[in-house]
Coordinates of C-alpha atoms in Angstrom, one line a residue:
M16 CA 75.2 -48.9 -60.2
N17 CA 76.1 -48.2 -56.8
P18 CA 78.5 -50.1 -55.2
D19 CA 77.3 -49.7 -51.8
L20 CA 74.4 -51.6 -52.8
E21 CA 74.1 -55.4 -51.8
A22 CA 74.5 -57.9 -54.7
P23 CA 70.9 -59.3 -55.8
A24 CA 70.3 -62.6 -54.0
A25 CA 70.5 -65.6 -56.2
P26 CA 67.3 -67.2 -57.0
T27 CA 66.4 -70.1 -54.8
S28 CA 67.1 -73.6 -56.1
A29 CA 63.1 -73.9 -56.6
A30 CA 63.0 -70.7 -58.3
A31 CA 66.0 -71.6 -60.6
N32 CA 64.7 -74.9 -61.3
R33 CA 61.0 -73.5 -62.2
L34 CA 62.8 -70.9 -64.4
A35 CA 64.7 -73.6 -66.3
A36 CA 61.6 -75.6 -66.9
E37 CA 59.5 -72.5 -68.2
A38 CA 62.3 -71.7 -70.4
G39 CA 62.7 -74.9 -71.6
R40 CA 58.9 -75.3 -72.7
R41 CA 59.2 -72.1 -74.9
R42 CA 60.1 -71.9 -78.7
T43 CA 60.3 -68.8 -80.2
F44 CA 60.3 -68.5 -84.2
A45 CA 59.2 -66.5 -87.1
V46 CA 58.2 -67.4 -90.4
I47 CA 60.0 -65.9 -93.4
S48 CA 59.3 -66.0 -96.7
H49 CA 58.5 -64.2 -100.4
P50 CA 55.1 -62.3 -100.7
D51 CA 52.3 -64.6 -101.6
A52 CA 53.8 -67.9 -100.4
G53 CA 51.0 -68.5 -97.7
K54 CA 52.9 -67.1 -94.7
S55 CA 49.7 -65.5 -93.4
T56 CA 47.8 -68.5 -94.1
L57 CA 50.2 -71.0 -92.5
T58 CA 50.9 -68.7 -89.2
E59 CA 46.8 -68.7 -88.9
A60 CA 47.0 -72.7 -89.7
L61 CA 49.5 -73.2 -86.8
V62 CA 47.1 -71.4 -84.5
L63 CA 44.2 -73.5 -85.6
H64 CA 46.1 -76.7 -85.2
A65 CA 47.0 -75.3 -81.6
R66 CA 43.2 -75.1 -80.8
V67 CA 43.6 -71.7 -80.0
I68 CA 41.1 -70.4 -82.6
T69 CA 38.4 -72.6 -84.0
E70 CA 38.1 -71.3 -87.6
A71 CA 40.9 -69.8 -89.9
G72 CA 40.4 -66.8 -91.6
A73 CA 41.5 -66.1 -95.2
I74 CA 42.2 -62.7 -96.6
H75 CA 41.0 -63.7 -100.2
G76 CA 39.1 -66.9 -99.0
K77 CA 35.2 -67.6 -99.4
A78 CA 32.3 -65.2 -98.2
G79 CA 31.9 -65.7 -94.4
R80 CA 35.7 -66.6 -93.7
R81 CA 37.5 -64.0 -91.3
A82 CA 40.4 -62.2 -91.8
T83 CA 43.6 -63.6 -90.4
V84 CA 44.0 -62.7 -87.1
S85 CA 47.7 -61.9 -87.3
D86 CA 47.0 -59.3 -90.3
W87 CA 45.1 -56.7 -87.9
M88 CA 45.8 -53.5 -89.7
E89 CA 43.1 -52.1 -92.0
M90 CA 45.3 -51.8 -95.0
E91 CA 46.6 -55.5 -94.3
Q92 CA 42.8 -56.8 -94.4
A93 CA 42.2 -54.8 -97.7
R94 CA 45.0 -55.9 -99.6
G95 CA 45.6 -59.4 -98.2
I96 CA 49.5 -58.8 -97.4
S97 CA 51.1 -58.4 -93.8
I98 CA 52.4 -55.0 -93.4
T99 CA 53.2 -55.1 -89.7
S100 CA 54.7 -57.7 -87.5
T101 CA 52.6 -59.5 -84.9
A102 CA 53.2 -61.4 -81.7
L103 CA 51.3 -64.5 -81.1
Q104 CA 51.6 -66.7 -78.1
F105 CA 49.7 -70.1 -77.5
P106 CA 50.0 -73.5 -75.4
Y107 CA 50.5 -76.7 -77.5
T108 CA 50.9 -79.9 -76.3
S109 CA 52.7 -82.4 -78.5
P110 CA 51.6 -86.4 -79.1
D111 CA 54.4 -87.2 -76.7
G112 CA 52.5 -85.2 -74.1
R113 CA 55.1 -82.2 -74.0
E114 CA 53.7 -79.0 -72.8
C115 CA 55.0 -76.0 -74.6
V116 CA 54.4 -72.4 -75.1
I117 CA 54.8 -71.1 -78.5
N118 CA 56.0 -67.7 -79.2
L119 CA 55.0 -67.1 -83.3
L120 CA 56.3 -63.8 -84.7
D121 CA 54.7 -63.2 -87.6
P122 CA 56.9 -60.5 -89.5
P123 CA 55.8 -58.8 -93.0
G124 CA 56.2 -60.8 -96.2
H125 CA 56.6 -57.9 -98.5
A126 CA 59.9 -56.9 -99.4
D127 CA 59.1 -53.3 -98.8
F128 CA 58.9 -53.9 -95.1
S129 CA 62.1 -56.0 -95.1
A130 CA 63.5 -53.5 -92.2
D131 CA 60.6 -54.8 -89.8
T132 CA 61.2 -58.2 -90.8
Y133 CA 65.1 -57.8 -90.1
R134 CA 63.7 -56.4 -86.3
V135 CA 61.9 -59.5 -85.6
L136 CA 64.4 -61.9 -86.6
S137 CA 66.8 -60.4 -83.6
A138 CA 64.3 -61.8 -81.6
V139 CA 63.8 -65.5 -82.5
D140 CA 65.8 -68.4 -81.9
C141 CA 64.4 -70.4 -84.7
A142 CA 62.9 -69.5 -88.1
V143 CA 60.6 -71.5 -90.7
M144 CA 61.5 -70.9 -94.1
L145 CA 58.3 -71.2 -96.4
I146 CA 58.7 -72.0 -100.0
D147 CA 56.3 -72.1 -102.9
A148 CA 56.1 -75.8 -104.3
A149 CA 55.8 -74.0 -108.0
K150 CA 57.9 -71.1 -107.5
G151 CA 60.9 -72.4 -105.4
L152 CA 63.3 -70.1 -103.7
E153 CA 62.8 -66.4 -104.3
P154 CA 64.2 -63.2 -103.9
Q155 CA 62.8 -62.2 -100.7
T156 CA 63.0 -65.6 -99.4
L157 CA 66.8 -65.7 -100.1
K158 CA 67.4 -62.1 -98.6
L159 CA 66.0 -63.2 -95.5
F160 CA 67.8 -66.3 -95.5
Q161 CA 71.0 -64.4 -95.4
V162 CA 69.8 -62.6 -92.3
C163 CA 69.1 -65.6 -90.5
R164 CA 72.4 -67.1 -91.3
H165 CA 74.4 -64.0 -90.2
R166 CA 72.3 -64.2 -87.1
G167 CA 73.3 -67.9 -86.8
I168 CA 69.3 -68.9 -86.7
P169 CA 68.5 -72.5 -87.3
I170 CA 65.8 -73.0 -90.2
L171 CA 63.2 -75.4 -90.8
T172 CA 62.0 -75.1 -94.2
V173 CA 58.2 -75.7 -95.4
I174 CA 57.4 -76.8 -98.9
N175 CA 53.9 -75.2 -99.2
K176 CA 50.9 -75.5 -101.7
W177 CA 51.6 -78.9 -102.6
D178 CA 47.9 -79.3 -103.2
R179 CA 48.7 -77.5 -106.4
P180 CA 50.6 -78.1 -109.5
G181 CA 54.2 -77.4 -109.1
R182 CA 57.7 -78.7 -109.2
D183 CA 59.0 -82.0 -108.4
A184 CA 60.0 -82.7 -104.8
L185 CA 63.6 -83.6 -105.5
E186 CA 64.2 -80.8 -108.0
L187 CA 63.0 -78.5 -105.1
L188 CA 65.8 -80.0 -102.5
D189 CA 68.5 -79.6 -105.2
E190 CA 67.8 -76.1 -105.7
I191 CA 67.9 -75.5 -101.7
Q192 CA 71.0 -77.3 -101.7
E193 CA 72.6 -75.6 -104.4
R194 CA 71.3 -71.9 -103.7
I195 CA 71.7 -71.5 -100.0
G196 CA 74.3 -74.2 -99.0
L197 CA 72.1 -75.8 -96.5
K198 CA 71.6 -79.7 -97.3
P199 CA 68.0 -80.8 -96.7
T200 CA 66.9 -83.4 -94.7
P201 CA 63.0 -84.1 -95.1
L202 CA 61.2 -85.0 -92.1
T203 CA 57.9 -85.8 -94.0
W204 CA 57.8 -86.8 -97.8
P205 CA 54.8 -86.4 -99.9
V206 CA 52.6 -89.0 -101.1
G207 CA 51.4 -88.0 -104.7
I208 CA 52.5 -85.4 -107.0
A209 CA 52.1 -81.6 -106.4
G210 CA 48.6 -80.8 -107.5
D211 CA 47.5 -84.4 -106.1
F212 CA 48.5 -84.1 -102.5
K213 CA 46.9 -87.4 -100.7
G214 CA 49.2 -87.0 -97.5
V215 CA 52.7 -87.3 -96.3
L216 CA 54.9 -90.2 -95.5
D217 CA 56.7 -89.7 -91.8
R218 CA 60.4 -90.5 -92.2
R219 CA 60.6 -91.0 -88.6
T220 CA 57.7 -93.6 -88.1
G221 CA 57.5 -94.9 -91.6
N222 CA 53.6 -94.3 -91.3
F223 CA 51.7 -92.9 -93.9
I224 CA 49.2 -89.8 -92.5
R225 CA 46.3 -89.6 -95.1
F226 CA 44.7 -85.8 -95.1
T227 CA 40.9 -85.4 -95.5
R228 CA 39.7 -81.8 -96.9
T229 CA 37.3 -79.8 -94.9
A230 CA 35.0 -77.7 -96.2
G231 CA 37.1 -74.6 -97.5
G232 CA 39.9 -75.6 -95.4
A233 CA 38.5 -73.7 -92.6
T234 CA 39.0 -76.1 -89.8
A235 CA 41.6 -78.4 -88.8
A236 CA 42.0 -81.4 -91.6
P237 CA 41.5 -84.8 -90.1
E238 CA 44.4 -87.1 -90.3
E239 CA 44.5 -91.1 -90.4
H240 CA 48.0 -92.5 -89.4
I241 CA 48.4 -95.7 -91.6
A242 CA 51.0 -98.4 -90.8
P243 CA 53.5 -99.0 -93.5
D244 CA 52.5 -102.8 -94.4
R245 CA 48.8 -100.8 -95.1
A246 CA 49.8 -98.1 -96.9
E247 CA 50.3 -99.3 -100.3
E248 CA 46.6 -100.6 -100.1
A249 CA 45.3 -97.2 -99.1
A250 CA 47.6 -94.9 -101.6
G251 CA 48.5 -97.3 -104.4
L252 CA 51.3 -96.3 -106.6
D253 CA 51.9 -93.1 -105.0
W254 CA 53.1 -94.6 -101.9
V255 CA 55.4 -97.2 -103.7
N256 CA 57.1 -93.9 -105.2
A257 CA 57.2 -92.1 -101.8
V258 CA 59.2 -95.2 -100.4
E259 CA 61.5 -95.3 -103.2
E260 CA 62.3 -91.8 -103.1
C261 CA 62.8 -92.0 -99.2
E262 CA 65.4 -94.7 -99.8
L263 CA 67.1 -92.3 -102.4
L264 CA 67.1 -89.7 -99.6
S265 CA 69.0 -91.9 -97.0
A266 CA 71.2 -93.3 -99.1
D267 CA 72.3 -89.6 -100.3
G268 CA 72.9 -89.0 -96.3
S269 CA 69.8 -86.7 -96.2
D270 CA 68.5 -87.9 -92.6
H271 CA 68.0 -85.4 -90.0
D272 CA 71.0 -84.8 -87.9
Q273 CA 69.9 -82.5 -85.0
D274 CA 73.7 -81.2 -84.2
A275 CA 74.1 -80.4 -88.1
F276 CA 70.5 -78.4 -87.8
L277 CA 71.3 -76.4 -85.0
G278 CA 74.9 -75.7 -86.4
G279 CA 73.6 -74.3 -89.4
E280 CA 74.6 -77.2 -91.8
T281 CA 71.3 -78.7 -92.8
T282 CA 67.6 -77.6 -92.8
P283 CA 64.8 -80.1 -91.9
V284 CA 62.1 -80.1 -94.9
L285 CA 58.1 -80.6 -94.5
F286 CA 55.6 -80.6 -96.8
T287 CA 52.4 -78.9 -96.6
S288 CA 49.3 -77.1 -97.7
A289 CA 48.7 -74.3 -95.2
A290 CA 45.3 -73.3 -97.0
L291 CA 44.0 -76.8 -96.4
N292 CA 45.7 -77.5 -93.2
F293 CA 47.5 -80.4 -94.4
G294 CA 50.9 -81.0 -92.8
V295 CA 50.5 -78.4 -90.2
N296 CA 50.5 -80.6 -87.2
Q297 CA 53.5 -82.3 -88.5
L298 CA 55.1 -78.8 -88.5
L299 CA 54.2 -78.0 -84.9
D300 CA 55.2 -81.4 -83.6
N301 CA 58.6 -81.0 -85.2
L302 CA 59.0 -77.5 -83.6
V303 CA 58.5 -78.4 -80.4
R304 CA 60.8 -81.5 -80.8
L305 CA 63.6 -79.8 -83.2
A306 CA 63.7 -76.1 -82.5
P307 CA 66.1 -74.8 -79.6
P308 CA 64.8 -73.4 -76.6
P309 CA 66.0 -70.1 -75.3
N310 CA 69.8 -70.3 -74.5
G311 CA 70.8 -66.8 -73.5
Q312 CA 72.1 -64.0 -75.4
L313 CA 75.3 -62.1 -76.5
D314 CA 75.7 -58.7 -75.2
V315 CA 77.5 -55.6 -77.1
E316 CA 80.7 -57.0 -75.5
G317 CA 80.1 -60.7 -76.7
T318 CA 79.8 -62.2 -73.3
L319 CA 76.8 -64.6 -73.2
R320 CA 73.8 -63.5 -70.9
P321 CA 72.6 -66.8 -69.6
V322 CA 69.1 -67.6 -69.2
D323 CA 69.3 -67.9 -65.5
S324 CA 70.7 -64.3 -65.0
P325 CA 68.5 -61.3 -63.3
F326 CA 65.8 -60.4 -65.5
S327 CA 66.8 -58.9 -69.1
A328 CA 64.6 -58.0 -72.3
F329 CA 65.2 -56.7 -75.7
V330 CA 62.7 -54.0 -77.7
F331 CA 62.6 -55.2 -81.1
K332 CA 59.3 -53.2 -82.3
V333 CA 57.2 -50.6 -81.0
Q334 CA 53.7 -50.0 -82.6
A335 CA 51.1 -47.6 -82.3
G336 CA 47.3 -47.6 -83.1
M337 CA 46.4 -51.0 -82.5
D338 CA 43.2 -49.7 -80.7
S339 CA 41.7 -47.2 -82.7
A340 CA 39.8 -46.4 -79.5
H341 CA 42.7 -45.1 -77.6
R342 CA 46.2 -43.4 -78.6
D343 CA 48.3 -46.3 -77.4
R344 CA 51.8 -47.1 -78.0
I345 CA 53.1 -50.9 -77.4
A346 CA 56.7 -51.9 -77.1
Y347 CA 57.4 -55.4 -77.8
A348 CA 60.2 -56.9 -75.7
R349 CA 61.8 -60.4 -76.1
V350 CA 62.8 -61.7 -72.6
Y351 CA 66.2 -63.0 -72.9
S352 CA 67.0 -64.1 -69.2
G353 CA 65.4 -64.1 -65.6
T354 CA 61.6 -63.8 -64.8
F355 CA 59.5 -61.0 -65.5
E356 CA 56.9 -59.9 -62.8
R357 CA 54.3 -57.2 -63.8
G358 CA 54.9 -54.2 -61.7
D359 CA 58.7 -54.7 -61.7
V360 CA 60.6 -51.6 -61.9
L361 CA 63.3 -52.0 -64.6
T362 CA 66.0 -49.8 -65.7
H363 CA 66.2 -48.7 -69.5
A364 CA 70.1 -49.3 -70.6
A365 CA 70.1 -46.4 -73.2
T366 CA 69.0 -43.8 -70.4
G367 CA 69.7 -45.3 -67.0
K368 CA 66.0 -44.2 -66.1
P369 CA 63.8 -46.4 -64.2
F370 CA 60.9 -48.2 -66.4
V371 CA 57.5 -49.2 -64.6
T372 CA 56.0 -52.3 -66.0
K373 CA 52.4 -51.4 -64.6
Y374 CA 50.8 -51.9 -68.0
A375 CA 52.5 -55.2 -69.1
Q376 CA 50.2 -57.0 -71.8
S377 CA 50.3 -60.3 -73.5
V378 CA 49.6 -59.8 -77.0
F379 CA 47.6 -62.0 -79.6
G380 CA 47.4 -60.1 -82.7
Q381 CA 45.4 -56.9 -82.0
Q382 CA 44.0 -58.7 -78.6
R383 CA 45.6 -57.8 -75.6
S384 CA 45.3 -59.2 -71.9
T385 CA 47.2 -58.3 -68.6
L386 CA 50.1 -59.8 -68.2
D387 CA 51.5 -60.9 -64.9
N388 CA 54.8 -62.8 -65.6
A389 CA 56.8 -64.0 -68.3
W390 CA 60.0 -66.2 -68.9
P391 CA 62.9 -66.3 -71.4
G392 CA 61.6 -66.8 -74.9
D393 CA 58.4 -64.7 -74.3
V394 CA 57.4 -61.5 -75.9
I395 CA 55.8 -59.0 -73.4
G396 CA 54.1 -55.7 -74.5
L397 CA 54.7 -53.0 -72.3
A398 CA 51.9 -49.9 -72.9
N399 CA 52.5 -46.4 -72.6
A400 CA 56.1 -46.9 -73.3
N401 CA 56.9 -43.6 -74.7
S402 CA 60.8 -43.6 -74.2
L403 CA 61.4 -47.0 -75.6
R404 CA 62.7 -47.3 -79.1
P405 CA 63.5 -50.4 -81.2
G406 CA 66.8 -51.7 -80.2
D407 CA 66.8 -51.0 -76.4
T408 CA 67.6 -53.0 -73.7
L409 CA 65.7 -53.4 -70.1
F410 CA 67.3 -54.9 -67.4
R411 CA 66.8 -55.7 -63.5
D412 CA 69.7 -55.7 -61.1
V413 CA 72.6 -56.5 -63.3
P414 CA 73.5 -54.3 -66.2
V415 CA 73.7 -55.2 -69.5
E416 CA 72.9 -53.9 -73.1
F417 CA 72.5 -56.0 -76.0
P418 CA 73.5 -55.2 -79.7
P419 CA 71.3 -52.6 -81.5
I420 CA 69.3 -53.3 -84.3
P421 CA 71.1 -51.6 -87.6
S422 CA 69.0 -49.3 -89.9
F423 CA 68.3 -50.6 -93.3
S424 CA 69.6 -48.8 -96.6
P425 CA 66.8 -46.9 -97.8
E426 CA 66.4 -46.4 -101.5
H427 CA 63.2 -44.2 -102.1
F428 CA 63.2 -40.7 -100.7
A429 CA 60.0 -38.5 -100.8
V430 CA 59.6 -35.0 -99.0
A431 CA 56.7 -35.0 -96.7
R432 CA 54.4 -31.8 -96.2
G433 CA 51.6 -31.2 -94.2
T434 CA 48.3 -30.2 -96.2
D435 CA 46.9 -28.1 -93.5
P436 CA 49.2 -25.6 -91.9
S437 CA 47.2 -25.0 -88.6
K438 CA 47.7 -29.0 -87.8
H439 CA 51.6 -28.3 -87.7
K440 CA 51.5 -29.6 -84.1
Q441 CA 49.8 -32.8 -85.0
F442 CA 52.1 -33.2 -88.0
R443 CA 55.3 -33.1 -85.9
K444 CA 54.1 -35.4 -83.3
G445 CA 52.8 -37.8 -86.2
I446 CA 56.2 -37.7 -88.0
E447 CA 58.1 -38.3 -84.5
Q448 CA 55.9 -41.3 -83.9
L449 CA 56.2 -42.7 -87.2
D450 CA 59.9 -42.3 -86.8
Q451 CA 60.5 -44.0 -83.4
E452 CA 58.5 -47.1 -84.5
G453 CA 60.7 -47.6 -87.7
V454 CA 57.8 -47.2 -90.2
V455 CA 60.0 -44.8 -92.4
Q456 CA 63.3 -43.3 -91.3
V457 CA 63.0 -39.7 -91.0
L458 CA 65.9 -37.1 -92.6
R459 CA 66.2 -33.2 -92.0
S460 CA 68.3 -30.5 -92.7
D461 CA 68.6 -26.8 -92.2
K462 CA 68.2 -26.3 -95.6
R463 CA 64.7 -28.1 -96.1
G464 CA 63.4 -27.0 -92.6
D465 CA 61.4 -28.8 -89.8
Q466 CA 58.3 -28.8 -91.8
A467 CA 59.7 -30.6 -94.8
P468 CA 61.1 -33.6 -93.3
V469 CA 62.4 -36.5 -96.0
F470 CA 61.0 -39.7 -95.7
A471 CA 63.3 -42.4 -96.5
A472 CA 62.1 -46.3 -97.1
V473 CA 63.4 -49.5 -98.2
G474 CA 60.2 -49.7 -100.5
P475 CA 57.4 -47.1 -101.8
M476 CA 54.5 -49.1 -100.0
Q477 CA 56.2 -47.8 -96.8
F478 CA 55.4 -44.3 -97.7
E479 CA 51.5 -45.4 -98.4
V480 CA 51.6 -46.9 -94.9
A481 CA 53.3 -43.5 -93.4
S482 CA 50.6 -41.3 -95.3
H483 CA 47.5 -43.6 -94.2
R484 CA 48.3 -43.5 -90.5
M485 CA 49.0 -39.8 -90.6
A486 CA 45.7 -39.1 -92.1
T487 CA 43.7 -41.9 -89.9
E488 CA 45.8 -41.6 -86.6
F489 CA 47.0 -38.1 -86.6
N490 CA 44.2 -36.5 -88.5
T491 CA 46.8 -34.7 -90.7
P492 CA 46.9 -35.7 -94.3
I493 CA 50.2 -35.2 -96.1
A494 CA 51.7 -34.6 -99.2
L495 CA 54.6 -36.7 -100.7
E496 CA 56.7 -35.2 -103.1
S497 CA 59.3 -37.8 -104.6
L498 CA 63.1 -37.0 -104.7
P499 CA 65.5 -38.3 -107.3
Y500 CA 67.7 -40.4 -104.9
T501 CA 68.2 -43.8 -105.2
I502 CA 71.3 -44.7 -102.9
A503 CA 72.3 -43.7 -99.6
R504 CA 75.7 -43.8 -97.9
A505 CA 76.7 -42.7 -94.3
V506 CA 79.1 -39.7 -94.6
H507 CA 81.7 -38.6 -91.9
P508 CA 80.7 -35.3 -90.6
E509 CA 83.9 -33.6 -91.5
D510 CA 83.1 -34.6 -95.0
A511 CA 79.3 -33.8 -95.1
A512 CA 79.5 -29.8 -96.0
F513 CA 81.5 -30.6 -98.9
V514 CA 79.3 -33.4 -100.2
D515 CA 76.3 -31.5 -99.7
K516 CA 77.4 -28.8 -102.4
Q517 CA 77.9 -31.2 -105.2
V518 CA 75.4 -31.5 -107.9
S519 CA 72.7 -34.3 -107.9
M520 CA 73.5 -35.0 -104.1
E521 CA 72.2 -33.9 -100.9
V522 CA 73.1 -34.6 -97.3
L523 CA 70.3 -35.0 -94.7
T524 CA 70.5 -35.8 -91.1
R525 CA 69.0 -39.0 -89.4
T526 CA 67.1 -38.8 -86.1
D527 CA 70.0 -41.0 -84.4
G528 CA 72.6 -38.3 -86.0
V529 CA 73.9 -40.1 -88.6
M530 CA 74.5 -38.1 -91.6
L531 CA 73.6 -39.6 -94.8
A532 CA 74.8 -38.8 -98.3
L533 CA 71.8 -39.3 -101.2
F534 CA 73.1 -40.0 -104.7
T535 CA 70.9 -40.0 -107.7
T536 CA 72.3 -43.3 -109.3
K537 CA 75.2 -45.7 -108.4
W538 CA 77.2 -44.3 -111.2
R539 CA 77.0 -40.6 -109.6
L540 CA 78.4 -42.5 -106.6
Q541 CA 80.9 -44.4 -108.2
G542 CA 82.0 -41.1 -110.2
F543 CA 82.1 -39.0 -106.9
Q544 CA 84.3 -41.6 -105.2
E545 CA 86.8 -41.8 -108.1
D546 CA 87.2 -38.1 -108.2
N547 CA 87.0 -37.5 -104.0
P548 CA 88.7 -40.6 -102.7
T549 CA 89.4 -39.2 -99.2
V550 CA 85.7 -38.5 -98.6
R551 CA 85.0 -41.2 -95.8
L552 CA 81.6 -42.8 -97.3
S553 CA 80.4 -46.2 -95.7
S554 CA 77.7 -48.6 -96.8
L555 CA 74.6 -49.2 -94.7
V556 CA 72.9 -52.7 -93.5
A557 CA 71.6 -54.6 -96.9
A558 CA 73.1 -51.9 -99.1
G559 CA 73.2 -54.7 -101.8
E560 CA 75.5 -54.0 -104.8
N561 CA 74.6 -50.3 -104.8

């Protein structure tokens, strides 16, 4: 920055007050879960209860019900899974009259798309951990919990599908404490065992909240708030049991403590049936009441960028093909500080070049509308963002750069070749696009050549998505040839040539310049390290036990 330029003017007190008020209204969170725990259904139910939509969609629901608004890709709707992450913003007024803005980021639930979920978790202030009442904590949930813990993200826990047969509620709480080390502090408690969900006991008020089913669960479930002295008459023995269990929880110190929650020591727990829209209002109300508002972000030097600093934002996702009628490209950026106004000229920290925000948009699933301003906690969609990559920082006036997003360690590898040689330009453009979005990691070497890049992925379904998009968006079908490698390690450039000469090993270069040594098995890796202790290899993010 030119030292002769005047420092930017400090915001006026009125502007500063407005900024603080708008940031304080925001709640930016993501829902994390194992596949099939009901994440997309819960996302839809939250939007339904905020009265943004009037009818919930269910992927595998009854005829006539629409597809989930957050699952917009054709493959998502066909398979009933979330493949891409989606941003949803909507207003919500809590029962006490507090007007908030909810920024809900819906990441993929499938383990093959963990890298996309990791990117989403870099942009939230809180996470909702969704657990299937019958299955408890599952592998993908545990993996994502560790990411949240590493990033210091507070977690609310939702035990879902209580309308179906499942495990005992106290048993599920014990599992949470034993396996992830957070003390569960239930905010609501089920009235009726799993499979006979009559409602919940609100531990803050003592009231019985009785739910009434609606046809197919497509509309918000009516609620009846019943005072404690009338609840036994309404629910009988189920109410008595719920009261006794809540007394046990209090005796065990399992009451909510806000400081312990924000400090990552406890997790508030709620019971729901997202498919029936039971307990969803309570989740929304408690998110508004308990989840932290935006509070600044640490930069690469470990210095906090406060929310009242000049504008800064972090690009956590780039997505193309959201509108089949246009070859569009949207960069999702989380606002960390300051006020955004459409048309602002920002600075792209990675290049130092200006970035004009004329085409800023608000995103709601696949739907988009022009965005004129945004505040800390909001997610903005920047169209025609060809220069932006996940992990990039944008700022105005005062330079800042936030930590980049690490790349996950791939475990599956395949050579990609275009099936039509006459479409080599489309092939190269498509490969570059998928690489920039992070759909797959693209590896290359002089030996294989530019027309045979290697796709590297956390899970094989990433290959299916890449193939589908190459055929439908770029009109250049590809053939994939699987490679025998299962483990990748970053190798020092001075050691790369030696490693590349070994049997059952290969060295390829990632687009960011990192050289990766690929091994067929963990035993081949261990044997090589024992025989060549001076060769410098390093693990990648989420390399697990390999």
